[in-house]
mmCIF file of C-alpha atoms in Angstrom:
data_model
loop_
_atom_site.group_PDB
_atom_site.id
_atom_site.type_symbol
_atom_site.label_atom_id
_atom_site.label_comp_id
_atom_site.label_asym_id
_atom_site.label_seq_id
_atom_site.Cartn_x
_atom_site.Cartn_y
_atom_site.Cartn_z
ATOM 1 C CA MET A 203 30.890 28.461 34.049
ATOM 2 C CA PRO A 204 30.150 25.190 35.739
ATOM 3 C CA LEU A 205 29.389 25.096 39.547
ATOM 4 C CA ALA A 206 31.646 23.197 41.934
ATOM 5 C CA GLY A 207 31.220 19.294 41.841
ATOM 6 C CA GLN A 208 29.957 19.461 38.203
ATOM 7 C CA GLU A 209 31.914 17.998 35.344
ATOM 8 C CA GLN A 210 33.514 20.456 32.844
ATOM 9 C CA PRO A 211 32.111 19.699 29.261
ATOM 10 C CA PHE A 212 35.122 19.173 27.014
ATOM 11 C CA ALA A 213 35.569 21.209 23.673
ATOM 12 C CA GLY A 214 34.028 19.739 20.664
ATOM 13 C CA SER A 215 31.528 17.431 22.449
ATOM 14 C CA ARG A 216 28.372 16.545 20.663
ATOM 15 C CA ARG A 217 24.771 16.533 21.880
ATOM 16 C CA THR A 218 23.471 12.991 22.466
ATOM 17 C CA PRO A 219 20.377 12.224 20.360
ATOM 18 C CA SER A 220 17.260 11.896 22.106
ATOM 19 C CA ARG A 221 15.345 8.733 22.425
ATOM 20 C CA SER A 222 12.557 10.142 20.059
ATOM 21 C CA GLU A 223 15.042 11.098 17.452
ATOM 22 C CA VAL A 224 16.553 7.628 17.454
ATOM 23 C CA GLY A 225 13.242 6.094 17.274
ATOM 24 C CA LEU A 226 12.408 8.345 14.310
ATOM 25 C CA GLY A 227 15.641 7.282 12.582
ATOM 26 C CA GLY A 228 14.670 3.553 12.965
ATOM 27 C CA VAL A 229 11.218 4.045 11.551
ATOM 28 C CA GLN A 230 12.584 5.921 8.592
ATOM 29 C CA THR A 231 15.229 3.077 7.960
ATOM 30 C CA LEU A 232 12.408 0.441 8.266
ATOM 31 C CA ASN A 233 10.219 2.360 5.830
ATOM 32 C CA ILE A 234 13.105 2.576 3.125
ATOM 33 C CA ILE A 235 13.819 -1.015 3.495
ATOM 34 C CA LEU A 236 10.074 -1.816 3.051
ATOM 35 C CA CYS A 237 9.789 0.601 0.035
ATOM 36 C CA CYS A 238 12.590 -1.064 -1.695
ATOM 37 C CA LEU A 239 11.196 -4.524 -0.974
ATOM 38 C CA GLY A 240 7.833 -3.425 -2.160
ATOM 39 C CA LEU A 241 9.228 -1.833 -5.345
ATOM 40 C CA LEU A 242 11.299 -4.887 -6.120
ATOM 41 C CA LEU A 243 8.420 -7.367 -5.731
ATOM 42 C CA TYR A 244 5.709 -5.297 -7.794
ATOM 43 C CA GLY A 245 8.441 -4.384 -10.158
ATOM 44 C CA LEU A 246 9.228 -8.157 -10.695
ATOM 45 C CA LEU A 247 5.483 -8.952 -10.957
ATOM 46 C CA GLY A 248 5.167 -6.540 -13.729
ATOM 47 C CA ALA A 249 8.120 -7.608 -15.569
ATOM 48 C CA MET A 250 7.266 -11.248 -15.498
ATOM 49 C CA ALA A 251 3.910 -10.732 -16.499
ATOM 50 C CA LEU A 252 5.066 -8.987 -19.790
ATOM 51 C CA ARG A 253 8.116 -11.308 -20.284
ATOM 52 C CA GLN A 254 6.138 -14.461 -20.217
ATOM 53 C CA GLY A 255 4.222 -13.315 -23.196
ATOM 54 C CA ARG A 256 0.839 -13.959 -21.765
ATOM 55 C CA VAL A 257 -2.423 -12.941 -23.750
ATOM 56 C CA ALA A 258 -3.588 -9.585 -22.959
ATOM 57 C CA GLU A 259 -6.787 -10.659 -21.073
ATOM 58 C CA ARG A 260 -4.428 -12.421 -18.582
ATOM 59 C CA SER A 261 -1.548 -10.031 -18.152
ATOM 60 C CA ALA A 262 -3.492 -6.848 -18.120
ATOM 61 C CA PRO A 263 -4.657 -7.213 -14.384
ATOM 62 C CA LEU A 264 -1.205 -8.334 -13.131
ATOM 63 C CA VAL A 265 0.561 -5.410 -14.963
ATOM 64 C CA GLY A 266 -2.027 -3.033 -13.452
ATOM 65 C CA ALA A 267 -1.512 -4.435 -10.061
ATOM 66 C CA ALA A 268 2.254 -4.013 -10.497
ATOM 67 C CA VAL A 269 1.890 -0.351 -11.563
ATOM 68 C CA SER A 270 -0.407 0.350 -8.756
ATOM 69 C CA GLY A 271 1.934 -1.196 -6.322
ATOM 70 C CA VAL A 272 4.958 0.554 -7.519
ATOM 71 C CA PHE A 273 3.294 3.855 -7.540
ATOM 72 C CA TRP A 274 2.230 3.471 -3.956
ATOM 73 C CA HIS A 275 5.690 2.495 -2.776
ATOM 74 C CA LEU A 276 7.157 5.409 -4.570
ATOM 75 C CA SER A 277 4.770 7.964 -2.947
ATOM 76 C CA THR A 278 5.299 6.598 0.738
ATOM 77 C CA PRO A 279 8.817 8.008 1.263
ATOM 78 C CA LEU A 280 7.677 11.364 0.170
ATOM 79 C CA VAL A 281 5.187 11.324 3.229
ATOM 80 C CA ILE A 282 7.266 9.506 5.892
ATOM 81 C CA ASP A 283 10.874 10.235 5.151
ATOM 82 C CA ALA A 284 10.926 13.552 3.879
ATOM 83 C CA PRO A 285 7.701 15.272 5.234
ATOM 84 C CA GLY A 286 9.650 18.570 5.806
ATOM 85 C CA ALA A 287 10.862 18.793 2.274
ATOM 86 C CA LEU A 288 7.178 18.986 1.073
ATOM 87 C CA SER A 289 4.673 21.713 1.783
ATOM 88 C CA PRO A 290 1.318 20.350 3.547
ATOM 89 C CA ASP A 291 -0.348 20.772 0.158
ATOM 90 C CA ALA A 292 2.230 18.800 -1.534
ATOM 91 C CA SER A 293 2.469 16.149 1.066
ATOM 92 C CA ARG A 294 -1.433 15.580 0.810
ATOM 93 C CA ALA A 295 -1.232 15.632 -2.876
ATOM 94 C CA ALA A 296 1.489 12.882 -2.911
ATOM 95 C CA LEU A 297 -0.237 10.715 -0.474
ATOM 96 C CA ALA A 298 -3.754 11.080 -2.129
ATOM 97 C CA ALA A 299 -2.167 10.053 -5.428
ATOM 98 C CA GLY A 300 -0.450 6.972 -3.926
ATOM 99 C CA LEU A 301 -3.989 6.212 -2.225
ATOM 100 C CA ALA A 302 -5.901 6.446 -5.526
ATOM 101 C CA ALA A 303 -3.308 4.012 -7.052
ATOM 102 C CA LEU A 304 -3.403 1.632 -4.136
ATOM 103 C CA GLY A 305 -7.325 1.469 -4.343
ATOM 104 C CA PHE A 306 -6.967 -0.183 -7.760
ATOM 105 C CA LEU A 307 -5.242 -3.134 -6.073
ATOM 106 C CA PRO A 308 -8.333 -4.764 -5.047
ATOM 107 C CA ALA A 309 -10.089 -4.637 -8.389
ATOM 108 C CA PHE A 310 -6.913 -5.850 -10.229
ATOM 109 C CA SER A 311 -6.472 -8.701 -7.748
ATOM 110 C CA LEU A 312 -9.856 -9.928 -8.154
ATOM 111 C CA GLU A 313 -9.805 -9.827 -11.840
ATOM 112 C CA ALA A 314 -6.232 -11.653 -11.736
ATOM 113 C CA ALA A 315 -7.478 -14.342 -9.510
ATOM 114 C CA VAL A 316 -10.457 -15.408 -11.632
ATOM 115 C CA THR A 317 -9.356 -14.391 -15.269
ATOM 116 C CA GLY A 318 -8.700 -17.571 -17.306
ATOM 117 C CA ARG A 319 -10.896 -19.862 -15.036
ATOM 118 C CA ALA A 320 -14.215 -18.345 -14.141
ATOM 119 C CA PRO A 321 -14.004 -14.792 -15.651
ATOM 120 C CA MET A 322 -15.606 -11.914 -13.824
ATOM 121 C CA GLY A 323 -18.904 -10.576 -15.304
ATOM 122 C CA ARG A 324 -19.141 -7.179 -17.072
ATOM 123 C CA GLY A 325 -21.346 -6.117 -14.185
ATOM 124 C CA LEU A 326 -18.928 -7.195 -11.562
ATOM 125 C CA ARG A 327 -15.939 -5.685 -13.375
ATOM 126 C CA THR A 328 -17.587 -2.396 -13.686
ATOM 127 C CA ALA A 329 -18.552 -2.313 -10.127
ATOM 128 C CA ALA A 330 -14.958 -3.256 -9.002
ATOM 129 C CA TYR A 331 -13.203 -0.657 -11.132
ATOM 130 C CA GLY A 332 -15.948 1.941 -10.635
ATOM 131 C CA ALA A 333 -15.591 1.815 -6.818
ATOM 132 C CA SER A 334 -11.859 2.219 -7.225
ATOM 133 C CA ILE A 335 -12.087 5.247 -9.550
ATOM 134 C CA LEU A 336 -14.740 6.932 -7.108
ATOM 135 C CA ALA A 337 -12.623 6.234 -4.166
ATOM 136 C CA GLY A 338 -9.524 7.728 -5.852
ATOM 137 C CA ALA A 339 -11.288 10.771 -7.073
ATOM 138 C CA ALA A 340 -12.413 11.304 -3.504
ATOM 139 C CA GLN A 341 -9.115 11.067 -2.120
ATOM 140 C CA LEU A 342 -7.664 13.522 -4.697
ATOM 141 C CA ALA A 343 -10.656 15.968 -4.059
ATOM 142 C CA ALA A 344 -9.895 15.799 -0.218
ATOM 143 C CA ALA A 345 -6.219 16.788 -0.980
ATOM 144 C CA ALA A 346 -7.326 19.508 -3.483
ATOM 145 C CA GLY A 347 -9.740 20.977 -0.927
ATOM 146 C CA GLY A 348 -7.144 21.029 2.128
ATOM 147 C CA GLY A 349 -9.078 18.143 3.880
ATOM 148 C CA ALA A 350 -7.590 15.407 5.745
ATOM 149 C CA VAL A 351 -5.635 12.403 3.697
ATOM 150 C CA PRO A 352 -6.410 9.622 3.856
ATOM 151 C CA ALA A 353 -10.081 10.539 3.624
ATOM 152 C CA ARG A 354 -11.707 7.915 5.764
ATOM 153 C CA LEU A 355 -15.113 7.623 4.243
ATOM 154 C CA PRO A 356 -13.995 6.652 0.781
ATOM 155 C CA LEU A 357 -11.435 4.157 2.298
ATOM 156 C CA LEU A 358 -14.425 2.365 4.316
ATOM 157 C CA LEU A 359 -16.685 2.572 1.218
ATOM 158 C CA LEU A 360 -13.864 0.971 -0.914
ATOM 159 C CA VAL A 361 -13.261 -1.889 1.506
ATOM 160 C CA GLY A 362 -16.989 -2.455 1.963
ATOM 161 C CA ALA A 363 -17.625 -2.374 -1.930
ATOM 162 C CA HIS A 364 -14.735 -5.000 -2.590
ATOM 163 C CA THR A 365 -15.706 -7.086 0.408
ATOM 164 C CA THR A 366 -19.217 -7.460 -1.070
ATOM 165 C CA LEU A 367 -17.769 -8.253 -4.442
ATOM 166 C CA LEU A 368 -15.508 -10.852 -2.924
ATOM 167 C CA VAL A 369 -18.349 -12.494 -1.301
ATOM 168 C CA VAL A 370 -20.500 -12.528 -4.607
ATOM 169 C CA LEU A 371 -17.430 -14.151 -6.429
ATOM 170 C CA VAL A 372 -16.746 -16.825 -3.897
ATOM 171 C CA VAL A 373 -20.363 -17.910 -3.564
ATOM 172 C CA GLY A 374 -20.902 -20.699 -6.034
ATOM 173 C CA ARG A 375 -17.332 -21.475 -6.301
ATOM 174 C CA ARG A 376 -15.779 -24.388 -4.540
ATOM 175 C CA GLY A 377 -12.541 -25.734 -3.686
ATOM 176 C CA ARG A 378 -9.274 -24.281 -5.109
ATOM 177 C CA ASP A 379 -11.001 -21.598 -7.028
ATOM 178 C CA ALA A 380 -12.865 -20.102 -4.012
ATOM 179 C CA THR A 381 -9.683 -20.494 -1.750
ATOM 180 C CA ARG A 382 -7.495 -18.647 -4.403
ATOM 181 C CA ILE A 383 -10.044 -15.847 -4.942
ATOM 182 C CA ALA A 384 -10.517 -15.373 -1.122
ATOM 183 C CA ARG A 385 -6.656 -15.413 -0.481
ATOM 184 C CA ILE A 386 -5.734 -12.918 -3.290
ATOM 185 C CA ALA A 387 -8.670 -10.451 -2.720
ATOM 186 C CA GLY A 388 -8.522 -10.717 1.107
ATOM 187 C CA LEU A 389 -4.681 -9.608 1.060
ATOM 188 C CA ALA A 390 -5.657 -6.604 -0.986
ATOM 189 C CA LEU A 391 -8.544 -5.653 1.233
ATOM 190 C CA PHE A 392 -6.016 -6.149 4.360
ATOM 191 C CA ALA A 393 -3.803 -3.675 2.809
ATOM 192 C CA LEU A 394 -6.585 -0.984 2.607
ATOM 193 C CA SER A 395 -7.853 -1.973 6.185
ATOM 194 C CA ALA A 396 -4.486 -1.858 7.739
ATOM 195 C CA LEU A 397 -3.981 1.763 6.237
ATOM 196 C CA HIS A 398 -7.242 2.927 7.495
ATOM 197 C CA PHE A 399 -6.852 1.753 11.188
ATOM 198 C CA ALA A 400 -3.264 3.167 11.187
ATOM 199 C CA GLY A 401 -4.957 6.492 11.424
ATOM 200 C CA HIS A 402 -2.036 8.392 9.727
ATOM 201 C CA GLY A 403 -2.363 11.360 7.653
ATOM 202 C CA ALA A 404 -0.158 13.622 5.758
ATOM 203 C CA GLY A 405 1.249 16.648 7.216
ATOM 204 C CA PRO A 406 4.550 18.604 7.802
ATOM 205 C CA GLU A 407 5.186 16.557 11.050
ATOM 206 C CA PRO A 408 3.393 13.368 10.889
ATOM 207 C CA GLU A 409 3.504 10.927 13.958
ATOM 208 C CA MET A 410 4.890 7.724 12.477
ATOM 209 C CA GLY A 411 5.696 4.561 14.400
ATOM 210 C CA VAL A 412 6.427 0.935 13.588
ATOM 211 C CA PHE A 413 2.701 0.020 13.292
ATOM 212 C CA GLU A 414 1.912 2.951 10.852
ATOM 213 C CA VAL A 415 5.065 1.979 8.636
ATOM 214 C CA LEU A 416 3.940 -1.776 8.585
ATOM 215 C CA ALA A 417 0.442 -0.631 7.691
ATOM 216 C CA HIS A 418 1.793 1.488 4.679
ATOM 217 C CA HIS A 419 3.537 -1.581 3.504
ATOM 218 C CA ALA A 420 0.641 -4.125 3.991
ATOM 219 C CA ALA A 421 0.417 -4.530 0.364
ATOM 220 C CA ILE A 422 3.608 -6.444 0.139
ATOM 221 C CA PRO A 423 2.075 -9.909 0.974
ATOM 222 C CA LEU A 424 -0.280 -9.406 -1.961
ATOM 223 C CA ALA A 425 2.698 -9.131 -4.380
ATOM 224 C CA VAL A 426 4.159 -12.375 -2.972
ATOM 225 C CA ALA A 427 0.719 -14.021 -3.388
ATOM 226 C CA LEU A 428 0.359 -13.030 -6.931
ATOM 227 C CA LEU A 429 3.740 -14.129 -7.724
ATOM 228 C CA LEU A 430 3.406 -17.460 -6.377
ATOM 229 C CA GLN A 431 0.001 -17.904 -7.983
ATOM 230 C CA ASP A 432 1.063 -17.007 -11.530
ATOM 231 C CA PHE A 433 4.696 -17.736 -11.411
ATOM 232 C CA PRO A 434 5.277 -20.763 -8.904
#
């Protein structure tokens, strides 16, 4: 019973959402919007690469980048928007699978940037895809073993390996070729680096803010760049 001077709450009144609850709803809405945008752009990239009837050598890295981008943006809502719907093990597994796919974006992007002009040598191609395979396997192993996901060391090694490959490819090229390769590969590396510095991991109650959500979708500018490069 209320004391004298206190307002009597009326029947049927509802609890006002807290500031943290309002903020979480906004973060989830932002994530859904960016997920839809990422799926649209990478889906469009894959569809246009296939529809144009390009030779397999040219279309393969573009289709690969599209598949990687779509898979990553499908895994993100499972971690951010519905963390309570998944067990901790399932949440780690979903994020690790998405990270494995995301790790192939630098390799596909490098090959897409140089194919048909000054193709990558077999050694550089092997190094690019080998680094992505090893990093993806490390993320999946961390999830299977109950470790932290993202696993920081594989992310750092992947960024370092592809940065080295980028420098090797750019050296000796001049003008537009060097600029194009640096722009495309740089955006792919930015997507991985942003995810690393976001400091987010999978869990039953992940602490997600606007910065973490934007870092999860840092691969969207890469899709735009690939579309503008190959389908101006």
